[in-house]
Amino acid sequence: MRDHRFSELRLDRIGRNFGELAALHELSLTIRGGEFIALLGPSGCGKSTALNCLAGLLPLTTGTIWLDDKRIDGLPPEQRGFGMVFQNYALFPHMTVRENIAFGLKMRKTPRADIRSRADEVMRLVRLEDQAEKLPSQLSGGQQQRVAIARAIVYEPPLVLMDEPLSNLDAQLRQAMRIEIKHLHQALGLTTIYVTHDQEEALSMADRLVLLREGVVQQVGTPDEVYSQPANRYVAGFMGYRNMLSFDVASVSTGHAVLEEEGVRLQGRTFTPLTAKRAVAAIRPEDIVVEGPPPNRIDVTAEVVEYHGREMLVEARMTGGEALYFRTEKRLAVGDKTTVSVPQERVLIYPADAPAAPQEVAV
Amino acid sequence: MTAASPSAASRLTAGSGTPSLRHRLADRGIDRVLLLLVPGILFLLLLFVYPFLYGLQLSFSPQIDGGQALMNGYQGPLANYLYFFGDSYQRDTIWTTLVIGLPAALVNVLVSVPIAYRMRGRFRFKRTLTTLLVVPIALGTVLTADGLIEYLGPAGWLNKALVDFHVINEPLTLVHNYWGVFFSLVITGFPFAFLLVLSYLSGIDPNLERAASVMGAGWWERFRRVTLPLLVPGLAITFCMSFVLAFSVFPSANLVGDPSGTTRVISIAAYHAAFEQFDYSLGSATSMIMGAVMLAIIALVLGWRNTMFRGPAGGKG
């Protein structure tokens, strides 16, 4: 088999405008061969635009793309040689599974015997060998998904682009396919760029995450970096820091700050210097401990209690009237008064004027 | 189950008396809204089915008084048909019409494909361009014929220009013959074909071509292997519609054709029999033959279409 590996894919300030709107603004990123990158963000953040620009389906407005020393941003899609999995799969409805998978090889003028053996091999890899002569409409959603993946990897492209490939599947199948995609990536070592709006998917699959918001990169980092040290309150919100409490700044030292409001004192970590009088404390619901040790004790009244199996998800009100969400194994009832606390290393403090996360992001 | 359901139904409705008429009809699989179809069905029965059946029986009862078939010695209920196929002047109209109708329909479809293919995406002035391409629908045959005579006639602009620029010495004969009718059919038939092809094309998921291009297919391979196979069933229908329009050509065959010679199409033969010789029976028989030829061609084309992929052309297959 031919070796299509490269050592570096470099995106140099690539951007794409639609009329006045900058769908993607100066994205710079260096991807190492074999890496699994997730582009993460809510719909309309520019992640699919970025992917289409990489595939060559959309021309760039600004910037350049380099595959090692070769500039590729002027090439049409058919000359880039990448593989792509579309959100709706885009399987050719008039071709059998085998013909769909063989398409890319055929376009590469691969000898007929080779096409057959490689298609067979990939079909075995994605467990479709029994469906070879079926049409896509005769397959289940999960099988169609596997055809789409097989079709994109059969010619061993240097780069595989995946555009929300699991968003049309039900939750159970999504889990299974996630593992399968990860497996394929490890087995074949194909560099993959994976677009998703599901932070769990991104965190569990990717080597590095790129968080986008309104076309602008917010943070690039490993899952651990993004999860535990979100660069700003927007990323924090997207990563599950559901409590965003707006407080007055009481005192600031390097990497540390104390906030105060309505008799509540919160100590926490800072990543960006606080200059304004107001700041936001980001706290995960699962980091809050009911009747925990000081510091960072907050008096609350339980208002809504959701049953989540072993845990309860509680929406409570602080004395100042702000809502606080937390998870606990304690059986709280509506109207119960209690005291909660948060370890200070779990409180992330961001400047208040930075952008907030969209509201629809749930924990 | 079947035995239990009537009693169960009566128990359920016992409290509120008899169920509403709508529910009782729905139980028998009748949707009351379907009653709205009645005027349409009546209209169809009165204005299509009845005249058709009347014409059919008329074609089997040769006219005694002044009937062409009897005058030419044909007897029996099939006399009109025997006369039509026995007389080359009548019989050849089938061929004459096919020779005009089939190429015109084919040209309309084949010209529509590349134009519609180029126009399937979004671009500026698309609406203006589509309007320009479709305007000939509104012209009507008479206006088109007028224009053709003005433009292509012996003293028309085209011939004048060609002669003045010494491209040709004698004016070309482009109207009052086969070509006049052919051009007229293309001008009036193209917008129909174009609109149909455009709508069939827009029913094909654009992601399919995008996927093909990422997999290494240039524009010709994309068209040939992805778009065209999915478009073929639509093209077959478009061809049938264009052909039916072209085959029943009547006004332009008279206005820009040679109605007593090379463009004596089958509808002229029917008109001639019914309204000039007043042999309604022969006219009906000619119309029936005309219908049969159309149906035969359509059956051939659709039969061929059935050998192709006919599933949905969406992305998920």
XYZ file of C-alpha atoms in Angstrom:
680
model
C 0.000 0.000 0.000
C 1.146 3.483 -0.736
C 2.293 5.667 2.081
C 0.407 8.930 2.177
C 1.716 10.095 5.524
C 2.798 13.651 5.982
C 4.495 15.227 8.930
C 2.662 18.508 9.181
C -0.530 20.166 7.954
C -0.333 23.885 8.535
C -3.311 26.217 8.485
C -2.014 29.752 8.320
C -4.626 32.343 9.307
C -7.323 30.810 7.144
C -10.602 32.700 6.996
C -13.840 32.607 5.107
C -16.404 35.367 4.736
C -19.982 35.014 3.570
C -20.779 38.513 2.400
C -20.167 40.732 5.406
C -20.162 37.843 7.849
C -16.829 36.303 8.848
C -17.821 32.657 9.272
C -14.222 31.780 10.057
C -11.638 34.283 11.206
C -7.881 33.704 10.936
C -7.636 30.125 12.137
C -4.029 29.085 12.558
C -3.213 25.529 13.493
C -0.418 23.067 12.923
C -1.550 19.452 12.802
C 0.967 16.648 13.123
C 0.621 13.517 10.979
C -1.529 10.924 12.731
C -3.196 13.385 15.085
C -6.915 13.344 15.892
C -8.197 16.910 16.063
C -11.716 17.891 17.093
C -13.215 21.186 15.991
C -15.743 21.949 18.678
C -18.398 24.604 19.036
C -22.122 25.290 18.799
C -23.828 25.469 15.416
C -22.775 28.513 13.448
C -19.363 28.729 15.103
C -17.504 28.144 11.841
C -16.349 24.578 12.421
C -18.055 23.150 9.331
C -16.856 26.121 7.300
C -13.305 25.312 8.382
C -13.766 21.685 7.356
C -15.212 22.594 3.941
C -12.322 24.996 3.365
C -9.868 22.209 4.159
C -11.655 19.839 1.789
C -11.565 22.467 -0.939
C -15.352 22.670 -1.183
C -15.242 26.323 -0.143
C -12.588 28.740 -1.342
C -10.670 30.623 1.344
C -11.129 34.351 1.736
C -7.808 34.718 3.558
C -4.854 32.588 4.542
C -3.019 29.564 3.195
C -2.966 25.805 3.794
C 0.293 23.856 3.627
C 0.757 20.099 3.527
C 4.408 19.885 4.504
C 6.012 22.111 1.842
C 3.161 21.990 -0.621
C 0.617 24.778 -0.712
C -2.788 23.206 -1.282
C -5.368 25.931 -0.730
C -5.645 26.625 -4.468
C -6.315 23.004 -5.414
C -9.844 21.787 -6.205
C -11.152 19.060 -3.862
C -10.456 16.263 -6.344
C -6.756 17.097 -6.373
C -6.293 17.266 -2.616
C -6.778 13.549 -2.123
C -8.467 13.826 1.281
C -11.280 11.655 2.595
C -14.480 13.116 3.955
C -17.452 11.796 5.898
C -20.527 13.959 5.460
C -23.127 14.626 8.110
C -25.898 13.054 6.017
C -23.373 10.474 4.685
C -23.966 11.508 1.027
C -23.818 7.875 -0.109
C -24.502 7.384 -3.811
C -28.017 5.930 -3.744
C -27.671 4.170 -7.116
C -24.481 2.317 -6.230
C -24.104 -0.757 -4.064
C -22.073 -0.672 -0.880
C -19.118 -2.110 -2.780
C -19.422 0.440 -5.596
C -19.697 3.286 -3.106
C -16.547 2.132 -1.367
C -14.693 1.491 -4.619
C -15.521 4.940 -6.027
C -12.443 6.701 -4.691
C -10.156 3.903 -5.886
C -11.767 3.939 -9.320
C -11.124 7.671 -9.596
C -7.490 6.926 -8.783
C -7.319 4.467 -11.688
C -6.464 1.639 -9.324
C -6.254 -1.741 -11.125
C -9.499 -3.695 -10.953
C -8.103 -6.573 -8.882
C -6.642 -4.131 -6.377
C -9.955 -2.292 -6.079
C -11.679 -5.525 -5.231
C -9.210 -6.667 -2.625
C -8.939 -3.278 -0.927
C -12.695 -2.751 -0.879
C -13.075 -6.222 0.639
C -10.462 -5.440 3.233
C -12.100 -2.175 4.274
C -15.545 -3.786 4.317
C -14.175 -6.395 6.708
C -12.696 -3.627 8.829
C -16.075 -1.927 9.234
C -17.955 -5.260 9.300
C -19.958 -4.734 6.131
C -18.786 -7.780 4.178
C -22.320 -9.243 4.184
C -23.854 -6.051 2.804
C -21.516 -5.611 -0.181
C -24.185 -5.912 -2.875
C -26.917 -3.935 -1.094
C -27.982 -0.407 -1.946
C -27.579 2.274 0.745
C -31.361 2.527 1.181
C -31.426 -1.109 2.319
C -29.032 -0.403 5.206
C -29.649 0.805 8.746
C -28.365 4.199 9.883
C -25.340 2.696 11.573
C -24.458 0.638 8.511
C -24.797 3.664 6.239
C -22.483 5.501 8.590
C -19.924 2.708 8.304
C -20.149 2.795 4.492
C -19.489 6.534 4.609
C -16.422 5.964 6.776
C -15.189 3.022 4.699
C -15.585 5.074 1.524
C -13.476 7.874 3.005
C -10.595 5.717 4.268
C -10.315 3.062 1.563
C -7.781 5.033 -0.493
C -5.796 5.865 2.642
C -6.020 9.620 2.361
C -3.424 11.667 4.208
C -6.260 13.466 5.976
C -9.776 12.334 6.882
C -12.381 15.031 7.496
C -15.502 14.137 9.455
C -18.439 16.535 9.614
C -20.578 15.647 12.650
C -20.654 12.028 11.471
C -22.578 10.704 14.463
C -25.235 13.381 14.810
C -27.879 11.388 12.925
C -27.545 8.267 15.068
C -29.321 7.414 18.292
C -27.449 7.652 21.591
C -26.532 3.976 21.884
C -25.241 3.679 18.330
C -23.325 6.916 18.781
C -21.394 5.428 21.681
C -20.545 2.318 19.670
C -19.506 4.269 16.560
C -17.377 6.603 18.668
C -15.332 3.654 19.813
C -15.206 2.259 16.293
C -13.921 5.509 14.813
C -11.308 5.750 17.538
C -10.286 2.151 16.793
C -9.947 2.843 13.069
C -7.893 5.916 13.799
C -5.533 3.965 16.012
C -5.309 1.014 13.615
C -4.694 3.036 10.433
C -3.027 6.113 11.894
C -4.899 8.392 9.512
C -4.777 12.043 10.492
C -8.339 13.006 11.323
C -10.163 16.292 11.729
C -13.479 15.753 13.403
C -16.200 18.397 13.625
C -18.711 18.139 16.448
C -20.880 20.206 18.762
C -20.797 17.511 21.454
C -18.069 18.258 24.000
C -18.203 14.721 25.369
C -17.538 13.305 21.893
C -14.662 15.729 21.365
C -13.104 15.120 24.776
C -13.297 11.354 24.497
C -11.942 11.018 20.955
C -9.520 13.799 20.168
C -5.831 14.261 20.838
C -6.374 17.999 20.672
C -9.458 20.189 20.653
C -10.031 23.456 18.843
C -12.845 25.475 20.378
C -14.519 27.950 18.068
C -17.020 30.683 18.715
C -18.459 32.902 15.988
C -15.569 31.971 13.727
C -12.875 32.846 16.247
C -10.657 30.289 17.991
C -11.148 30.374 21.763
C -8.740 27.685 22.839
C -6.550 24.936 21.405
C -5.448 22.204 23.751
C -5.528 18.607 24.895
C -8.799 17.349 26.359
C -7.316 17.667 29.841
C -6.180 21.265 29.291
C -9.509 22.325 27.886
C -11.460 20.480 30.542
C -9.599 21.636 33.589
C -8.239 24.998 32.445
C -10.720 26.598 30.072
C -9.136 29.689 28.544
C -12.128 31.934 29.078
C -15.598 31.869 30.523
C -17.080 30.971 27.154
C -14.988 27.783 26.966
C -15.725 27.104 30.620
C -19.444 27.313 29.961
C -19.135 24.994 26.995
C -17.089 22.518 29.048
C -19.743 22.072 31.682
C -19.095 24.906 34.123
C -22.772 25.567 34.448
C -22.607 27.986 37.376
C -21.426 31.416 36.293
C -21.667 33.603 39.367
C -21.122 37.311 38.971
C -19.283 38.797 41.988
C -17.354 41.887 43.130
C -13.581 41.457 43.222
C -12.326 41.719 46.828
C -8.620 40.968 46.403
C -6.287 39.694 43.691
C -2.923 37.972 43.839
C -0.999 36.024 41.169
C -3.154 33.165 39.892
C -5.596 33.654 42.720
C -8.484 35.948 43.619
C -11.117 36.459 46.272
C -14.634 37.528 45.317
C -17.377 38.821 47.551
C -21.071 39.520 47.152
C -24.064 39.504 49.495
C -22.026 38.040 52.349
C -20.576 35.174 50.281
C -16.798 34.964 49.890
C -15.381 32.854 47.077
C -11.714 32.039 46.569
C -10.537 30.638 43.278
C -7.931 30.389 40.551
C -7.388 32.960 37.807
C -5.747 32.479 34.395
C -6.194 36.005 33.096
C -5.477 39.100 35.182
C -8.573 40.737 36.681
C -8.655 44.435 36.041
C -12.325 45.311 36.435
C -14.333 45.529 39.644
C -16.551 42.597 38.642
C -15.603 39.009 37.935
C -17.288 35.698 37.176
C -16.744 32.490 39.121
C -17.229 29.332 37.027
C -18.100 26.199 38.995
C -19.098 22.722 37.815
C -22.243 21.339 39.462
C -20.356 18.151 40.358
C -17.586 20.044 42.212
C -19.987 21.465 44.785
C -20.130 19.563 48.094
C -23.172 19.757 50.337
C -22.169 20.534 53.932
C -18.539 20.481 52.831
C -15.579 22.033 54.634
C -14.687 25.746 54.386
C -13.660 27.902 52.603
C -16.185 28.942 49.906
C -19.296 28.170 51.934
C -22.597 29.304 50.457
C -26.035 29.166 52.087
C -28.699 27.975 49.666
C -32.333 26.928 49.546
C -33.221 23.985 47.286
C -35.791 24.981 44.678
C -35.897 22.228 42.048
C -34.653 18.707 42.715
C -34.185 16.392 39.726
C -33.779 12.682 40.272
C -30.750 11.330 38.356
C -30.393 7.871 39.827
C -27.747 7.798 42.518
C -27.413 11.571 42.392
C -29.780 14.492 42.519
C -29.357 17.574 40.350
C -30.433 20.490 42.497
C -31.275 24.019 41.462
C -30.934 26.132 44.560
C -31.098 29.862 45.336
C -28.377 31.731 47.138
C -29.355 34.428 49.628
C -28.764 37.069 46.969
C -31.338 35.343 44.727
C -28.909 33.906 42.140
C -29.378 30.267 41.077
C -26.780 27.647 41.912
C -26.757 24.180 40.325
C -25.100 21.239 42.023
C -25.120 17.462 42.138
C -25.348 15.575 45.382
C -26.058 12.131 46.733
C -27.783 13.709 49.758
C -31.554 13.455 49.585
C -32.664 17.065 49.530
C -36.281 18.137 49.296
C -37.687 21.309 47.805
C -37.431 24.136 50.330
C -34.571 22.553 52.331
C -31.944 25.024 53.530
C -28.351 23.845 53.485
C -24.780 25.024 53.187
C -22.576 24.007 50.260
C -18.910 24.601 49.569
C -16.428 24.261 46.703
C -12.703 23.456 46.948
C -10.934 26.646 45.942
C -8.908 24.994 43.144
C -12.236 24.103 41.515
C -13.418 27.707 41.293
C -12.256 29.381 38.073
C -12.432 33.153 38.028
C -12.705 35.095 34.753
C -13.101 38.772 33.974
C -16.806 39.630 33.820
C -16.618 41.485 30.512
C -15.472 38.397 28.581
C -18.096 36.703 26.396
C -20.477 34.232 27.988
C -21.331 30.762 26.797
C -24.589 30.161 24.987
C -27.411 29.260 27.328
C -28.434 26.000 25.691
C -25.303 24.175 26.821
C -26.433 21.767 29.502
C -24.351 19.872 32.037
C -59.549 -9.709 17.917
C -61.956 -9.191 15.030
C -64.810 -10.601 17.061
C -64.004 -8.458 20.079
C -63.508 -5.130 18.349
C -67.135 -4.276 17.423
C -68.296 -4.793 20.992
C -65.307 -2.885 22.312
C -66.093 -0.035 19.928
C -69.734 0.036 20.975
C -68.757 0.091 24.622
C -66.376 2.963 24.055
C -68.986 5.039 22.281
C -71.912 3.963 24.444
C -71.645 7.011 26.695
C -71.702 9.627 23.949
C -74.307 8.005 21.684
C -73.393 7.230 18.063
C -69.920 8.333 16.926
C -69.718 11.273 14.542
C -70.194 10.732 10.818
C -66.530 11.512 10.260
C -65.466 8.696 12.571
C -67.923 6.244 11.083
C -66.624 7.016 7.595
C -63.018 6.839 8.805
C -63.765 3.373 10.213
C -64.530 2.289 6.663
C -61.387 3.970 5.375
C -63.218 6.941 3.867
C -61.900 10.436 4.394
C -64.686 12.975 4.043
C -62.264 15.479 2.512
C -62.042 13.166 -0.496
C -65.556 14.320 -1.389
C -63.908 17.497 -2.633
C -62.639 15.411 -5.533
C -66.171 14.899 -6.841
C -66.332 18.048 -9.016
C -62.962 17.202 -10.482
C -63.993 13.643 -11.242
C -67.249 14.832 -12.815
C -65.320 17.319 -14.912
C -62.962 14.561 -16.070
C -65.849 12.193 -16.829
C -67.819 14.778 -18.788
C -65.009 16.459 -20.671
C -62.502 13.675 -21.143
C -63.776 10.159 -20.535
C -67.152 10.597 -22.241
C -65.817 12.322 -25.386
C -63.021 9.775 -25.559
C -65.385 6.796 -25.349
C -67.772 8.506 -27.764
C -64.934 9.052 -30.222
C -63.779 5.467 -29.776
C -67.165 4.011 -30.638
C -67.548 6.552 -33.457
C -64.276 5.365 -34.978
C -65.721 1.850 -35.188
C -68.925 2.986 -36.930
C -67.789 4.203 -40.354
C -69.857 7.073 -41.686
C -72.392 5.890 -44.263
C -73.023 9.239 -45.880
C -69.809 10.585 -47.441
C -67.530 8.408 -45.354
C -64.048 8.060 -46.862
C -63.654 4.424 -45.799
C -66.871 3.212 -47.423
C -66.194 5.254 -50.578
C -62.838 3.506 -50.848
C -64.423 0.086 -50.500
C -63.621 -0.772 -46.897
C -66.362 -2.548 -44.896
C -67.078 -3.452 -41.284
C -66.350 -1.766 -37.964
C -62.598 -1.605 -38.714
C -63.140 0.112 -42.072
C -61.710 3.466 -40.934
C -58.554 1.848 -39.576
C -58.139 -0.341 -42.675
C -58.555 2.736 -44.848
C -56.046 4.760 -42.806
C -53.361 2.091 -42.941
C -54.207 1.171 -46.529
C -53.757 4.701 -47.858
C -50.153 5.830 -47.862
C -51.235 9.506 -47.830
C -52.867 8.873 -44.432
C -50.470 6.238 -43.132
C -47.357 8.328 -43.786
C -48.579 11.090 -41.471
C -47.513 8.883 -38.552
C -43.982 8.795 -39.868
C -44.015 12.515 -40.738
C -45.082 13.400 -37.209
C -42.561 11.085 -35.584
C -39.772 12.542 -37.700
C -40.628 16.005 -36.386
C -41.699 15.112 -32.851
C -38.984 12.691 -31.738
C -35.972 14.841 -32.715
C -37.637 17.997 -31.328
C -38.319 16.297 -27.980
C -34.830 14.834 -27.924
C -33.195 18.185 -28.700
C -35.267 19.899 -26.026
C -34.194 17.393 -23.399
C -30.544 17.246 -24.463
C -30.186 21.033 -24.618
C -31.911 21.424 -21.252
C -29.500 19.118 -19.430
C -26.263 21.131 -19.708
C -28.048 24.458 -19.201
C -29.955 23.238 -16.156
C -26.772 21.553 -14.872
C -24.891 24.835 -15.013
C -27.785 26.600 -13.329
C -28.416 24.167 -10.457
C -26.377 26.067 -7.896
C -26.977 29.512 -6.488
C -25.612 32.504 -8.299
C -26.394 36.100 -8.964
C -29.054 36.847 -11.618
C -30.226 33.225 -11.580
C -33.839 34.307 -11.381
C -33.451 36.739 -14.281
C -31.785 34.119 -16.421
C -34.419 31.501 -15.618
C -37.160 33.973 -16.502
C -35.513 34.723 -19.848
C -35.247 31.023 -20.632
C -38.852 30.356 -19.711
C -40.490 33.360 -21.393
C -41.170 31.521 -24.709
C -43.856 29.532 -22.842
C -45.884 32.710 -22.685
C -45.434 33.562 -26.360
C -47.894 31.122 -27.841
C -47.502 29.383 -31.157
C -48.856 32.158 -33.333
C -46.459 34.776 -32.004
C -43.576 32.336 -32.286
C -44.563 31.518 -35.855
C -44.763 35.216 -36.661
C -41.335 35.757 -35.192
C -39.866 32.821 -37.071
C -41.183 34.120 -40.385
C -39.846 37.606 -39.635
C -36.485 36.308 -38.554
C -35.814 33.171 -40.581
C -37.987 33.847 -43.624
C -36.542 34.392 -47.134
C -36.548 38.147 -46.487
C -35.848 37.787 -42.762
C -32.942 39.284 -40.843
C -30.923 36.101 -40.771
C -31.014 35.468 -44.499
C -30.442 39.159 -45.276
C -27.422 39.246 -43.010
C -25.990 36.007 -44.391
C -26.444 37.163 -47.985
C -25.081 40.653 -47.255
C -22.003 39.196 -45.612
C -21.643 36.852 -48.624
C -21.821 33.743 -46.467
C -24.452 32.388 -48.838
C -25.706 33.446 -52.235
C -29.307 32.299 -52.077
C -31.521 32.736 -48.984
C -31.894 29.528 -46.971
C -35.368 28.063 -46.789
C -35.968 27.840 -43.073
C -39.712 28.362 -42.809
C -42.711 26.775 -44.494
C -40.949 23.443 -44.386
C -39.742 20.836 -41.891
C -37.260 23.216 -40.212
C -39.837 25.896 -39.517
C -41.964 23.439 -37.538
C -38.897 21.995 -35.870
C -37.658 25.417 -34.699
C -41.104 26.344 -33.491
C -41.330 23.126 -31.440
C -37.901 23.702 -29.932
C -38.675 27.309 -29.026
C -41.980 26.535 -27.359
C -40.995 23.134 -25.978
C -37.612 24.004 -24.512
C -38.905 25.979 -21.494
C -41.044 23.015 -20.421
C -38.164 20.610 -20.713
C -35.777 23.025 -19.032
C -38.042 23.629 -16.030
C -38.632 19.908 -15.574
C -34.946 19.036 -15.820
C -34.056 21.865 -13.439
C -36.501 20.585 -10.853
C -35.289 17.015 -11.228
C -31.708 18.247 -10.840
C -32.483 20.234 -7.726
C -33.936 17.039 -6.253
C -30.466 15.502 -6.280
C -28.575 16.119 -3.038
C -25.691 18.508 -3.896
C -23.618 16.737 -1.244
C -23.386 13.728 -3.563
C -21.296 15.679 -6.052
C -19.314 17.257 -3.262
C -18.564 13.809 -1.889
C -17.550 12.607 -5.347
C -15.203 15.547 -5.816
C -13.480 14.960 -2.473
C -13.018 11.330 -3.518
C -11.157 12.489 -6.595
C -13.795 12.841 -9.320
C -13.418 15.732 -11.763
C -16.528 17.451 -13.150
C -17.064 15.004 -16.000
C -16.771 11.945 -13.765
C -19.101 13.580 -11.249
C -21.672 14.246 -13.924
C -21.330 10.888 -15.628
C -21.206 8.620 -12.605
C -23.277 10.466 -10.012
C -25.626 13.105 -11.407
C -26.569 11.604 -14.757
C -27.569 8.148 -13.448
C -29.786 9.804 -10.862
C -31.212 12.187 -13.453
C -32.038 9.606 -16.128
C -35.482 8.657 -14.758
C -36.395 12.347 -14.741
C -35.061 12.764 -18.258
C -37.268 9.897 -19.415
C -40.348 11.640 -18.036
C -39.220 14.963 -19.495
C -38.748 13.321 -22.873
C -42.249 11.821 -22.729
C -43.829 15.166 -21.876
C -41.865 16.966 -24.597
C -42.726 14.257 -27.081
C -46.460 14.419 -26.350
C -46.354 18.179 -26.828
C -44.434 17.863 -30.081
C -46.426 14.942 -31.455
C -49.728 16.772 -31.193
C -48.304 19.738 -33.099
C -50.976 21.422 -35.163
C -50.797 25.234 -35.395
C -47.101 25.569 -36.198
C -47.319 22.762 -38.757
C -49.819 24.978 -40.565
C -48.254 28.385 -39.906
C -44.547 27.771 -40.433
C -44.751 24.348 -42.016
C -45.747 22.810 -45.294
C -49.137 21.452 -44.198
C -49.951 19.645 -47.418
C -46.526 18.081 -47.894
C -43.503 17.532 -45.678
C -45.240 18.631 -42.484
C -48.626 17.021 -43.017
C -48.722 15.743 -39.474
C -51.284 13.333 -38.111
C -53.311 16.050 -36.371
C -53.739 17.766 -39.755
C -54.978 14.469 -41.167
C -57.529 14.196 -38.363
C -58.609 17.800 -38.813
C -58.840 17.352 -42.553
C -61.051 14.267 -42.224
C -63.348 15.665 -39.554
C -63.726 19.307 -40.512
C -63.001 19.498 -44.233
C -64.434 16.165 -45.411
C -66.936 16.104 -42.534
C -66.127 12.426 -41.880
C -66.173 12.565 -38.076
C -65.808 8.827 -37.910
C -62.520 8.822 -39.826
C -61.363 11.866 -37.829
C -62.026 9.944 -34.624
C -60.177 6.898 -35.899
C -57.195 9.082 -36.842
C -57.185 10.621 -33.357
C -57.280 7.152 -31.803
C -54.294 6.115 -33.900
C -52.498 9.295 -32.852
C -53.152 8.461 -29.187
C -52.014 4.880 -29.657
C -48.716 5.962 -31.221
C -48.048 8.369 -28.352
C -48.824 5.691 -25.775
C -46.573 3.216 -27.555
C -43.620 5.620 -27.510
C -44.255 6.506 -23.845
C -44.493 2.811 -22.938
C -41.167 2.167 -24.669
C -39.419 5.012 -22.876
C -40.853 4.209 -19.465
C -40.117 0.527 -19.923
C -36.507 1.441 -20.566
C -36.553 3.731 -17.538
C -37.647 0.857 -15.327
C -34.365 -0.874 -15.997
C -32.570 2.056 -14.279
C -32.142 2.979 -10.629
C -35.354 4.707 -9.556
C -34.927 5.185 -5.834
C -34.725 8.543 -4.080
C -31.819 10.732 -5.075
C -31.323 12.139 -1.604
C -28.113 11.799 0.360
C -29.175 9.040 2.701
C -30.229 6.777 -0.105
